[in-house]
Amino acid sequence: MTSEEARQFLVQKGIPMSKSRLYKLVSSRKIDFHRVSNRLLFYKEEIEVWSKNQITTPRANKNEALESVIQSAQKSC
C-alpha cells in the first residue's frame, strides 16, 4: 500500500491518522514500512497487526490501572 492507502486503512480501522502523524511514526520507526527508491510502502498485514496493538494496548493499561486502584483501596481498609 502507498502511504495514503495505509492512512485511509487506519482511519477505517478507527485509528485517527493524518499524513503528518503517519510520517512521524515512520521516522521514529514505530510502524513497519518498506522503502522502494524514494517511496514508502506498507504491507496490509503489518498495518493490521500494528492497528490491533494500538487498540488493545490502552485496554491493558486501563486494566492495570484499575487493579492498582483496587489494591490501594484494599490496603487502606
PDB file of C-alpha atoms in Angstrom:
ATOM      1  CA  MET A   1       0.000   0.000   0.000  1.00  0.00           C
ATOM      2  CA  THR A   2       1.072   3.564  -0.526  1.00  0.00           C
ATOM      3  CA  SER A   3       1.240   5.910   2.448  1.00  0.00           C
ATOM      4  CA  GLU A   4      -2.155   7.399   1.550  1.00  0.00           C
ATOM      5  CA  GLU A   5      -3.742   3.954   1.264  1.00  0.00           C
ATOM      6  CA  ALA A   6      -2.224   2.956   4.607  1.00  0.00           C
ATOM      7  CA  ARG A   7      -3.523   6.163   6.200  1.00  0.00           C
ATOM      8  CA  GLN A   8      -7.041   5.565   4.865  1.00  0.00           C
ATOM      9  CA  PHE A   9      -6.922   1.937   6.014  1.00  0.00           C
ATOM     10  CA  LEU A  10      -6.028   3.014   9.557  1.00  0.00           C
ATOM     11  CA  VAL A  11      -8.823   5.592   9.578  1.00  0.00           C
ATOM     12  CA  GLN A  12     -11.272   2.866   8.525  1.00  0.00           C
ATOM     13  CA  LYS A  13      -9.992   0.741  11.422  1.00  0.00           C
ATOM     14  CA  GLY A  14     -10.923   3.564  13.781  1.00  0.00           C
ATOM     15  CA  ILE A  15      -7.455   4.997  14.329  1.00  0.00           C
ATOM     16  CA  PRO A  16      -7.326   8.734  13.566  1.00  0.00           C
ATOM     17  CA  MET A  17      -4.363   9.225  11.287  1.00  0.00           C
ATOM     18  CA  SER A  18      -3.142  12.313   9.495  1.00  0.00           C
ATOM     19  CA  LYS A  19      -0.448  12.274   6.880  1.00  0.00           C
ATOM     20  CA  SER A  20       1.979  14.010   9.226  1.00  0.00           C
ATOM     21  CA  ARG A  21       1.284  11.576  12.074  1.00  0.00           C
ATOM     22  CA  LEU A  22       1.952   8.623   9.758  1.00  0.00           C
ATOM     23  CA  TYR A  23       5.269  10.168   8.703  1.00  0.00           C
ATOM     24  CA  LYS A  24       6.191  10.764  12.360  1.00  0.00           C
ATOM     25  CA  LEU A  25       5.525   7.083  13.089  1.00  0.00           C
ATOM     26  CA  VAL A  26       7.706   6.136  10.124  1.00  0.00           C
ATOM     27  CA  SER A  27      10.555   8.460  11.106  1.00  0.00           C
ATOM     28  CA  SER A  28      10.541   7.119  14.674  1.00  0.00           C
ATOM     29  CA  ARG A  29      10.230   3.551  13.322  1.00  0.00           C
ATOM     30  CA  LYS A  30       7.124   2.867  15.402  1.00  0.00           C
ATOM     31  CA  ILE A  31       5.274   1.431  12.409  1.00  0.00           C
ATOM     32  CA  ASP A  32       6.533  -1.098   9.882  1.00  0.00           C
ATOM     33  CA  PHE A  33       7.269   0.223   6.412  1.00  0.00           C
ATOM     34  CA  HIS A  34       9.388  -0.560   3.389  1.00  0.00           C
ATOM     35  CA  ARG A  35      11.301   1.869   1.235  1.00  0.00           C
ATOM     36  CA  VAL A  36      11.489   1.303  -2.511  1.00  0.00           C
ATOM     37  CA  SER A  37      13.552   4.046  -4.127  1.00  0.00           C
ATOM     38  CA  ASN A  38      12.035   7.178  -2.595  1.00  0.00           C
ATOM     39  CA  ARG A  39       8.605   5.674  -1.933  1.00  0.00           C
ATOM     40  CA  LEU A  40       7.249   4.366   1.332  1.00  0.00           C
ATOM     41  CA  LEU A  41       5.279   1.163   1.042  1.00  0.00           C
ATOM     42  CA  PHE A  42       3.282  -0.678   3.683  1.00  0.00           C
ATOM     43  CA  TYR A  43       2.119  -4.286   3.828  1.00  0.00           C
ATOM     44  CA  LYS A  44      -1.514  -4.640   4.788  1.00  0.00           C
ATOM     45  CA  GLU A  45      -0.793  -7.482   7.216  1.00  0.00           C
ATOM     46  CA  GLU A  46       1.810  -5.421   9.079  1.00  0.00           C
ATOM     47  CA  ILE A  47      -0.532  -2.433   9.294  1.00  0.00           C
ATOM     48  CA  GLU A  48      -3.318  -4.673  10.624  1.00  0.00           C
ATOM     49  CA  VAL A  49      -1.049  -6.070  13.352  1.00  0.00           C
ATOM     50  CA  TRP A  50       0.088  -2.570  14.299  1.00  0.00           C
ATOM     51  CA  SER A  51      -3.508  -1.280  14.425  1.00  0.00           C
ATOM     52  CA  LYS A  52      -4.622  -4.191  16.630  1.00  0.00           C
ATOM     53  CA  ASN A  53      -1.763  -3.453  19.018  1.00  0.00           C
ATOM     54  CA  GLN A  54      -2.828   0.179  19.200  1.00  0.00           C
ATOM     55  CA  ILE A  55      -6.383  -0.768  20.061  1.00  0.00           C
ATOM     56  CA  THR A  56      -5.572  -3.465  22.642  1.00  0.00           C
ATOM     57  CA  THR A  57      -2.725  -1.703  24.439  1.00  0.00           C
ATOM     58  CA  PRO A  58      -4.860   1.013  26.074  1.00  0.00           C
ATOM     59  CA  ARG A  59      -7.234  -1.626  27.438  1.00  0.00           C
ATOM     60  CA  ALA A  60      -4.356  -3.480  29.043  1.00  0.00           C
ATOM     61  CA  ASN A  61      -3.143  -0.247  30.621  1.00  0.00           C
ATOM     62  CA  LYS A  62      -6.678   0.521  31.791  1.00  0.00           C
ATOM     63  CA  ASN A  63      -6.972  -2.891  33.438  1.00  0.00           C
ATOM     64  CA  GLU A  64      -3.609  -2.460  35.130  1.00  0.00           C
ATOM     65  CA  ALA A  65      -4.644   0.960  36.423  1.00  0.00           C
ATOM     66  CA  LEU A  66      -7.953  -0.409  37.703  1.00  0.00           C
ATOM     67  CA  GLU A  67      -6.203  -3.279  39.505  1.00  0.00           C
ATOM     68  CA  SER A  68      -3.802  -0.806  41.083  1.00  0.00           C
ATOM     69  CA  VAL A  69      -6.676   1.320  42.379  1.00  0.00           C
ATOM     70  CA  ILE A  70      -8.442  -1.747  43.786  1.00  0.00           C
ATOM     71  CA  GLN A  71      -5.275  -2.912  45.538  1.00  0.00           C
ATOM     72  CA  SER A  72      -4.738   0.557  47.025  1.00  0.00           C
ATOM     73  CA  ALA A  73      -8.306   0.664  48.271  1.00  0.00           C
ATOM     74  CA  GLN A  74      -7.968  -2.785  49.859  1.00  0.00           C
ATOM     75  CA  LYS A  75      -4.759  -1.787  51.641  1.00  0.00           C
ATOM     76  CA  SER A  76      -6.319   1.344  53.110  1.00  0.00           C
ATOM     77  CA  CYS A  77      -9.305  -0.553  54.575  1.00  0.00           C
TER      78      CYS A  77
END
